[in-house]
Coordinates of N, CA and C in Angstrom, one line a residue:
X1 N 93.6 -39.1 26.1 CA 93.6 -37.8 25.6 C 93.7 -36.8 26.8
X2 N 94.5 -35.8 26.6 CA 94.8 -34.8 27.7 C 93.6 -33.8 27.8
X3 N 93.1 -33.6 28.9 CA 92.1 -32.6 29.1 C 92.7 -31.3 29.5
X4 N 92.3 -30.2 28.8 CA 92.9 -28.9 29.2 C 92.5 -28.5 30.6
X5 N 93.4 -27.9 31.3 CA 93.1 -27.4 32.7 C 92.1 -26.3 32.6
X6 N 91.2 -26.2 33.6 CA 90.2 -25.2 33.6 C 90.6 -24.1 34.6
X7 N 90.4 -22.8 34.3 CA 90.8 -21.8 35.2 C 89.5 -21.0 35.5
X8 N 89.4 -20.5 36.7 CA 90.2 -20.8 37.9 C 90.1 -22.3 38.3
X9 N 91.1 -22.9 38.7 CA 91.1 -24.2 39.2 C 90.4 -24.2 40.6
X10 N 89.8 -25.4 41.0 CA 89.2 -25.5 42.3 C 90.3 -25.2 43.3
X11 N 90.0 -24.4 44.3 CA 90.9 -24.1 45.4 C 91.9 -23.0 45.0
X12 N 91.6 -22.3 43.9 CA 92.5 -21.2 43.5 C 92.3 -20.1 44.5
X13 N 93.4 -19.3 44.7 CA 93.3 -18.2 45.7 C 94.3 -17.1 45.2
X14 N 93.7 -16.0 44.9 CA 94.5 -14.9 44.4 C 93.9 -13.6 44.9
X15 N 94.8 -12.7 45.4 CA 94.3 -11.4 45.9 C 95.0 -10.3 45.2
X16 N 94.2 -9.4 44.6 CA 94.7 -8.3 43.8 C 94.2 -7.0 44.4
X17 N 94.9 -5.9 44.1 CA 94.4 -4.6 44.5 C 94.5 -3.7 43.2
X18 N 93.5 -2.8 43.1 CA 93.4 -2.0 41.9 C 93.3 -0.5 42.2
X19 N 94.0 0.3 41.4 CA 93.8 1.8 41.4 C 93.0 2.1 40.1
X20 N 91.7 2.2 40.3 CA 90.8 2.3 39.1 C 91.1 3.7 38.4
X21 N 91.5 4.7 39.2 CA 91.7 6.0 38.6 C 92.9 6.0 37.6
X22 N 93.9 5.2 37.9 CA 95.1 5.2 37.0 C 95.2 3.8 36.2
X23 N 94.2 3.0 36.4 CA 94.2 1.7 35.7 C 95.5 0.9 36.1
X24 N 95.8 0.8 37.3 CA 97.0 0.1 37.8 C 96.5 -1.0 38.8
X25 N 97.3 -2.1 38.8 CA 96.9 -3.1 39.8 C 98.2 -3.9 40.2
X26 N 98.1 -4.6 41.3 CA 99.2 -5.4 41.8 C 98.6 -6.7 42.4
X27 N 99.2 -7.8 42.1 CA 98.8 -9.1 42.7 C 99.5 -9.1 44.1
X28 N 98.7 -9.2 45.1 CA 99.2 -9.2 46.5 C 99.6 -10.6 46.9
X29 N 98.8 -11.6 46.5 CA 99.1 -12.9 46.8 C 98.5 -13.9 45.8
X30 N 99.3 -14.8 45.4 CA 98.8 -15.8 44.4 C 99.2 -17.2 44.9
X31 N 98.2 -18.1 45.0 CA 98.5 -19.5 45.4 C 99.3 -20.2 44.3
X32 N 99.1 -19.7 43.1 CA 99.8 -20.3 42.0 C 101.3 -20.1 42.1
X33 N 101.7 -18.9 42.6 CA 103.2 -18.7 42.8 C 103.7 -19.2 44.1
X34 N 103.0 -19.0 45.2 CA 103.4 -19.4 46.5 C 103.2 -20.9 46.8
X35 N 102.2 -21.5 46.1 CA 101.9 -22.9 46.4 C 101.4 -23.1 47.8
X36 N 100.8 -22.1 48.4 CA 100.2 -22.2 49.7 C 99.2 -21.1 49.9
X37 N 98.5 -21.1 51.0 CA 97.6 -20.0 51.4 C 98.4 -19.0 52.2
X38 N 97.9 -17.8 52.4 CA 98.7 -16.8 53.3 C 98.8 -17.4 54.7
X39 N 100.0 -17.2 55.3 CA 100.2 -17.6 56.7 C 99.5 -16.7 57.6
X40 N 99.6 -15.4 57.3 CA 99.1 -14.3 58.2 C 98.8 -13.1 57.4
X41 N 98.4 -12.0 58.1 CA 98.1 -10.8 57.3 C 99.3 -10.1 56.7
X42 N 100.5 -10.4 57.3 CA 101.7 -9.8 56.7 C 102.0 -10.3 55.3
X43 N 101.5 -11.5 54.9 CA 101.7 -12.0 53.6 C 100.9 -11.1 52.6
X44 N 99.9 -10.4 53.0 CA 99.2 -9.4 52.2 C 99.7 -8.0 52.3
X45 N 100.1 -7.6 53.6 CA 100.5 -6.3 53.8 C 101.8 -5.9 53.1
X46 N 102.7 -6.9 53.1 CA 104.1 -6.6 52.5 C 104.0 -6.1 51.1
X47 N 103.2 -6.8 50.2 CA 103.1 -6.2 48.8 C 102.1 -5.0 48.7
X48 N 101.2 -4.9 49.7 CA 100.2 -3.8 49.7 C 100.8 -2.5 50.0
X49 N 101.7 -2.4 51.0 CA 102.2 -1.2 51.5 C 102.9 -0.4 50.3
X50 N 103.8 -1.0 49.5 CA 104.4 -0.2 48.4 C 103.4 0.3 47.4
X51 N 102.4 -0.5 47.1 CA 101.3 -0.1 46.2 C 100.6 1.2 46.8
X52 N 100.3 1.1 48.1 CA 99.6 2.3 48.7 C 100.5 3.5 48.9
X53 N 101.8 3.3 49.0 CA 102.8 4.4 49.1 C 102.8 5.2 47.8
X54 N 102.8 4.4 46.7 CA 102.8 5.0 45.3 C 101.5 5.7 45.1
X55 N 100.4 5.0 45.5 CA 99.1 5.6 45.3 C 99.0 7.0 46.1
X56 N 99.4 7.0 47.4 CA 99.4 8.2 48.2 C 100.3 9.3 47.6
X57 N 101.4 8.9 47.1 CA 102.3 9.9 46.5 C 101.7 10.5 45.2
X58 N 101.1 9.7 44.4 CA 100.4 10.2 43.2 C 99.3 11.1 43.6
X59 N 98.6 10.9 44.7 CA 97.5 11.7 45.1 C 98.0 12.9 46.0
X60 N 99.3 13.0 46.2 CA 99.9 14.0 47.1 C 99.4 14.0 48.5
X61 N 99.1 12.8 49.0 CA 98.5 12.6 50.3 C 99.6 12.2 51.4
X62 N 100.2 13.3 51.9 CA 101.3 13.1 52.9 C 100.8 12.4 54.2
X63 N 99.5 12.7 54.6 CA 99.0 12.1 55.8 C 98.9 10.6 55.6
X64 N 98.5 10.1 54.5 CA 98.4 8.7 54.2 C 99.8 8.0 54.2
X65 N 100.7 8.7 53.6 CA 102.1 8.2 53.6 C 102.6 8.1 55.1
X66 N 102.4 9.1 55.9 CA 102.8 9.0 57.3 C 102.1 7.9 58.0
X67 N 100.8 7.7 57.8 CA 100.1 6.5 58.4 C 100.7 5.2 58.0
X68 N 101.0 5.1 56.7 CA 101.6 3.8 56.2 C 103.0 3.6 56.8
X69 N 103.8 4.7 57.0 CA 105.1 4.5 57.6 C 104.9 4.1 59.0
X70 N 104.0 4.7 59.8 CA 103.8 4.4 61.2 C 103.3 2.9 61.3
X71 N 102.4 2.5 60.4 CA 101.9 1.2 60.5 C 103.0 0.1 60.2
X72 N 103.8 0.4 59.1 CA 104.8 -0.6 58.8 C 105.9 -0.7 59.8
X73 N 106.2 0.5 60.5 CA 107.2 0.4 61.6 C 106.7 -0.3 62.8
X74 N 105.4 -0.1 63.1 CA 104.9 -0.8 64.3 C 104.8 -2.3 64.1
X75 N 104.6 -2.7 62.9 CA 104.5 -4.2 62.6 C 105.7 -4.8 62.0
X76 N 106.8 -3.9 62.0 CA 108.1 -4.4 61.5 C 108.0 -4.9 60.0
X77 N 107.3 -4.2 59.2 CA 107.2 -4.6 57.8 C 108.3 -3.9 57.0
X78 N 109.1 -4.6 56.3 CA 110.1 -4.0 55.4 C 109.4 -3.7 54.2
X79 N 109.4 -2.4 53.8 CA 108.7 -1.9 52.6 C 109.5 -2.2 51.4
X80 N 108.9 -3.1 50.6 CA 109.6 -3.7 49.4 C 109.5 -2.7 48.2
X81 N 110.2 -1.6 48.4 CA 110.1 -0.5 47.4 C 111.5 -0.2 47.0
X82 N 111.8 -0.2 45.7 CA 113.1 0.0 45.1 C 113.1 1.3 44.3
X83 N 114.3 2.0 44.1 CA 114.3 3.2 43.3 C 113.7 3.0 41.9
X84 N 113.8 1.8 41.3 CA 113.3 1.5 40.0 C 111.7 1.6 40.0
X85 N 111.1 1.3 41.2 CA 109.6 1.3 41.3 C 109.1 2.7 41.2
X86 N 110.0 3.7 41.5 CA 109.6 5.1 41.5 C 110.1 5.9 40.3
X87 N 110.8 5.2 39.5 CA 111.5 5.9 38.3 C 110.4 6.6 37.4
X88 N 109.3 5.9 37.1 CA 108.4 6.5 36.2 C 107.5 7.6 36.8
X89 N 107.6 7.8 38.2 CA 106.9 8.8 38.8 C 107.8 10.0 39.1
X90 N 109.0 10.0 38.7 CA 110.0 11.0 39.0 C 109.5 12.3 38.3
X91 N 109.7 13.4 39.0 CA 109.4 14.8 38.5 C 107.9 14.9 38.2
X92 N 107.0 14.0 38.6 CA 105.6 14.1 38.5 C 104.9 14.3 39.8
X93 N 105.5 13.6 40.8 CA 104.9 13.6 42.2 C 105.9 14.0 43.2
X94 N 105.8 15.1 43.8 CA 106.8 15.6 44.8 C 107.1 14.7 45.9
X95 N 106.1 14.1 46.5 CA 106.3 13.1 47.6 C 107.1 11.9 47.2
X96 N 106.8 11.4 46.0 CA 107.6 10.3 45.5 C 109.0 10.7 45.1
X97 N 109.1 11.9 44.6 CA 110.4 12.4 44.2 C 111.4 12.5 45.5
X98 N 110.8 13.0 46.6 CA 111.6 13.2 47.8 C 112.0 11.8 48.3
X99 N 111.0 10.8 48.2 CA 111.3 9.5 48.7 C 112.4 8.8 47.8
X100 N 112.3 9.0 46.5 CA 113.3 8.5 45.5 C 114.7 9.1 45.8
X101 N 114.7 10.4 46.1 CA 116.0 11.0 46.4 C 116.6 10.4 47.7
X102 N 115.8 10.1 48.7 CA 116.3 9.5 49.9 C 116.8 8.1 49.7
X103 N 116.1 7.4 48.8 CA 116.6 6.0 48.4 C 117.9 6.1 47.6
X104 N 118.0 7.1 46.7 CA 119.3 7.3 46.0 C 120.4 7.6 46.9
X105 N 120.2 8.5 47.9 CA 121.2 8.9 48.8 C 121.7 7.6 49.6
X106 N 120.8 6.8 50.0 CA 121.1 5.6 50.7 C 121.9 4.6 49.9
X107 N 121.6 4.5 48.6 CA 122.3 3.7 47.7 C 123.8 4.2 47.5
X108 N 123.9 5.5 47.4 CA 125.3 6.1 47.3 C 126.1 5.8 48.5
X109 N 125.4 5.9 49.7 CA 126.1 5.7 50.9 C 126.6 4.2 51.0
X110 N 125.7 3.3 50.5 CA 126.1 1.9 50.5 C 127.3 1.6 49.7
X111 N 127.3 2.3 48.5 CA 128.4 2.1 47.6 C 129.7 2.7 48.2
X112 N 129.5 3.8 48.9 CA 130.7 4.5 49.5 C 131.4 3.7 50.6
X113 N 130.6 2.9 51.3 CA 131.2 2.1 52.3 C 131.5 2.7 53.7
X114 N 131.0 4.0 53.9 CA 131.3 4.6 55.2 C 130.1 4.4 56.1
X115 N 130.2 3.6 57.2 CA 129.1 3.3 58.1 C 128.4 4.6 58.6
X116 N 129.2 5.6 58.9 CA 128.6 6.9 59.4 C 127.6 7.5 58.4
X117 N 128.1 7.5 57.2 CA 127.3 8.1 56.1 C 126.0 7.2 55.9
X118 N 126.2 5.9 56.0 CA 125.0 5.1 55.9 C 124.0 5.3 57.0
X119 N 124.5 5.5 58.2 CA 123.6 5.9 59.3 C 122.8 7.2 59.1
X120 N 123.6 8.1 58.6 CA 123.0 9.5 58.3 C 121.9 9.3 57.2
X121 N 122.1 8.5 56.2 CA 121.2 8.3 55.1 C 119.9 7.5 55.6
X122 N 120.1 6.6 56.5 CA 119.0 5.9 57.1 C 118.1 6.9 57.9
X123 N 118.8 7.7 58.8 CA 118.1 8.7 59.6 C 117.4 9.7 58.8
X124 N 117.9 10.0 57.6 CA 117.3 11.1 56.7 C 116.3 10.5 55.8
X125 N 116.0 9.1 55.8 CA 115.1 8.5 54.9 C 113.7 9.2 55.1
X126 N 113.1 9.7 54.1 CA 111.8 10.4 54.2 C 110.7 9.5 54.9
X127 N 110.0 10.0 55.8 CA 108.9 9.3 56.5 C 109.4 8.1 57.3
X128 N 110.8 8.0 57.5 CA 111.4 6.9 58.2 C 111.0 5.5 57.7
X129 N 110.7 5.4 56.4 CA 110.4 4.1 55.8 C 111.6 3.1 56.0
X130 N 111.3 1.9 56.4 CA 112.3 0.9 56.5 C 112.2 0.0 55.2
X131 N 112.9 0.5 54.2 CA 112.9 -0.2 52.9 C 113.9 -1.3 52.8
X132 N 113.8 -2.0 51.7 CA 114.8 -3.1 51.4 C 116.2 -2.5 51.5
X133 N 116.4 -1.3 51.0 CA 117.7 -0.6 51.0 C 118.2 -0.3 52.4
X134 N 117.2 0.1 53.3 CA 117.5 0.4 54.7 C 118.0 -0.9 55.4
X135 N 117.2 -2.0 55.1 CA 117.6 -3.3 55.7 C 119.0 -3.7 55.3
X136 N 119.3 -3.5 54.0 CA 120.6 -3.9 53.5 C 121.7 -3.0 54.2
X137 N 121.4 -1.7 54.3 CA 122.4 -0.8 55.0 C 122.6 -1.2 56.4
X138 N 121.5 -1.5 57.1 CA 121.7 -1.9 58.5 C 122.6 -3.1 58.7
X139 N 122.4 -4.1 57.8 CA 123.2 -5.3 57.8 C 124.7 -5.0 57.5
X140 N 124.8 -4.1 56.5 CA 126.2 -3.7 56.1 C 126.9 -2.9 57.2
X141 N 126.1 -2.0 57.9 CA 126.7 -1.2 59.0 C 127.2 -2.2 60.1
X142 N 126.4 -3.2 60.4 CA 126.8 -4.2 61.4 C 128.1 -4.8 61.0
X143 N 128.2 -5.3 59.7 CA 129.4 -6.0 59.2 C 130.6 -5.0 59.2
X144 N 130.4 -3.8 58.7 CA 131.5 -2.8 58.6 C 131.9 -2.4 60.0
X145 N 131.0 -2.3 60.9 CA 131.3 -2.0 62.3 C 132.2 -3.0 63.0
X146 N 132.0 -4.3 62.7 CA 132.9 -5.3 63.2 C 134.3 -5.2 62.6
X147 N 134.4 -4.8 61.3 CA 135.7 -4.6 60.7 C 136.4 -3.4 61.3
X148 N 135.6 -2.3 61.5 CA 136.2 -1.1 62.2 C 136.7 -1.5 63.6
X149 N 136.0 -2.3 64.3 CA 136.4 -2.7 65.7 C 137.7 -3.5 65.6
X150 N 137.8 -4.3 64.6 CA 139.0 -5.1 64.4 C 140.2 -4.2 64.2
X151 N 140.1 -3.1 63.4 CA 141.1 -2.2 63.1 C 141.5 -1.4 64.4
X152 N 140.4 -1.0 65.1 CA 140.7 -0.2 66.4 C 141.4 -1.1 67.4
X153 N 141.0 -2.4 67.5 CA 141.6 -3.3 68.5 C 143.1 -3.5 68.1
X154 N 143.4 -3.7 66.8 CA 144.8 -3.8 66.4 C 145.6 -2.6 66.8
X155 N 145.0 -1.4 66.5 CA 145.7 -0.2 66.9 C 146.0 0.0 68.4
X156 N 145.0 -0.5 69.2 CA 145.1 -0.5 70.6 C 146.2 -1.4 71.1
X157 N 146.3 -2.6 70.5 CA 147.4 -3.5 70.8 C 148.8 -2.9 70.5
X158 N 148.9 -2.2 69.4 CA 150.1 -1.6 69.0 C 150.5 -0.5 70.1
X159 N 149.5 0.3 70.5 CA 149.7 1.4 71.5 C 150.1 0.8 72.8
X160 N 149.6 -0.4 73.1 CA 150.0 -1.1 74.4 C 151.4 -1.8 74.4
X161 N 152.0 -1.7 73.2 CA 153.4 -2.3 73.1 C 153.4 -3.6 72.4
X162 N 152.3 -4.2 72.0 CA 152.3 -5.5 71.3 C 152.4 -5.2 69.8
X163 N 153.6 -4.6 69.4 CA 153.7 -4.1 68.0 C 153.7 -5.2 67.0
X164 N 154.4 -6.3 67.1 CA 154.5 -7.3 66.1 C 153.1 -8.0 65.8
X165 N 152.5 -8.5 66.9 CA 151.2 -9.1 66.7 C 150.1 -8.0 66.3
X166 N 150.2 -6.8 66.9 CA 149.3 -5.7 66.5 C 149.3 -5.4 65.1
X167 N 150.6 -5.2 64.5 CA 150.7 -4.9 63.1 C 150.2 -6.0 62.2
X168 N 150.4 -7.2 62.6 CA 149.9 -8.4 61.9 C 148.4 -8.4 61.8
X169 N 147.8 -8.1 63.0 CA 146.3 -8.1 63.0 C 145.8 -6.9 62.2
X170 N 146.5 -5.7 62.3 CA 146.1 -4.5 61.6 C 146.2 -4.8 60.1
X171 N 147.2 -5.4 59.6 CA 147.3 -5.7 58.2 C 146.1 -6.5 57.7
X172 N 145.8 -7.5 58.5 CA 144.6 -8.4 58.2 C 143.3 -7.6 58.2
X173 N 143.1 -6.8 59.3 CA 141.9 -6.0 59.4 C 141.7 -5.0 58.3
X174 N 142.8 -4.3 57.9 CA 142.8 -3.4 56.8 C 142.5 -4.1 55.5
X175 N 143.1 -5.2 55.3 CA 142.9 -6.0 54.0 C 141.4 -6.4 53.9
X176 N 140.8 -6.8 55.1 CA 139.4 -7.2 55.1 C 138.5 -6.0 54.8
X177 N 139.0 -4.8 55.4 CA 138.2 -3.6 55.2 C 138.2 -3.1 53.7
X178 N 139.4 -3.3 53.1 CA 139.5 -2.9 51.7 C 138.6 -3.8 50.8
X179 N 138.6 -5.1 51.2 CA 137.8 -6.1 50.4 C 136.3 -5.8 50.6
X180 N 135.9 -5.2 51.7 CA 134.5 -4.9 52.0 C 134.2 -3.4 51.6
X181 N 135.2 -2.7 50.9 CA 135.0 -1.3 50.5 C 134.7 -0.4 51.7
X182 N 135.3 -0.7 52.9 CA 135.2 0.1 54.1 C 135.9 1.5 53.9
X183 N 135.3 2.5 54.3 CA 135.9 3.8 54.3 C 135.6 4.5 55.7
X184 N 136.2 5.6 56.0 CA 135.9 6.3 57.2 C 137.1 6.4 58.1
X185 N 137.0 6.9 59.3 CA 138.1 7.3 60.2 C 139.0 6.1 60.6
X186 N 138.4 5.0 61.0 CA 139.2 3.9 61.5 C 140.0 3.3 60.3
X187 N 139.4 3.2 59.1 CA 140.1 2.7 58.0 C 141.3 3.6 57.6
X188 N 141.0 4.9 57.6 CA 142.1 5.9 57.3 C 143.3 5.7 58.3
X189 N 143.0 5.6 59.6 CA 144.0 5.5 60.6 C 144.8 4.2 60.4
X190 N 144.1 3.1 60.1 CA 144.8 1.9 59.9 C 145.7 1.9 58.7
X191 N 145.2 2.5 57.6 CA 146.0 2.6 56.4 C 147.2 3.5 56.6
X192 N 147.0 4.6 57.3 CA 148.2 5.5 57.6 C 149.2 4.8 58.4
X193 N 148.8 4.1 59.4 CA 149.8 3.4 60.2 C 150.6 2.4 59.4
X194 N 149.9 1.6 58.6 CA 150.6 0.6 57.8 C 151.6 1.2 56.8
X195 N 151.1 2.4 56.2 CA 152.0 3.1 55.3 C 153.3 3.6 56.0
X196 N 153.1 4.0 57.3 CA 154.3 4.5 58.0 C 155.3 3.3 58.3
X197 N 154.7 2.2 58.6 CA 155.5 1.0 59.0 C 156.2 0.4 57.8
X198 N 155.6 0.4 56.6 CA 156.2 -0.2 55.4 C 157.3 0.7 54.8

């Protein structure tokens, strides 16, 4: 006969945080989900920072948000906060509204594919939070930068007189740029040159 499992099981480990004022909580760490104990304090700080950002925003505590930003930057914590997490707080909390707008601008820049615009959106991110979106944008900027360099290198070869191989490389670089939704100056110059050649 099967015996029902008893909860909490021996060795259970779970850490939660509560906002008693608003009756909200978040599980920071659960051994049931992770199947291990926390490796270090970052295992608890990663999920705690977004909770505290929302808490500070609801309390209109800009000083706390600035301290959280500074702390997460010093310890290289990526703030796991998405626009959807702030949706229900929109038009209720000014600080969270401003943060949500910054995250929306970054998302639009990511969709647009212009590395310069992405850089501007990262620099304009309220409180300099390094969110999941910022991390994605940084990786995309790096990739798009390589594609831009390939276009510029091909154009340089053409200017140096290596027209046949340069045009071949340029076609490939522009095709890769289109596939990656690259936009901006280098892409425009590459497309214009190919249009003139065709």
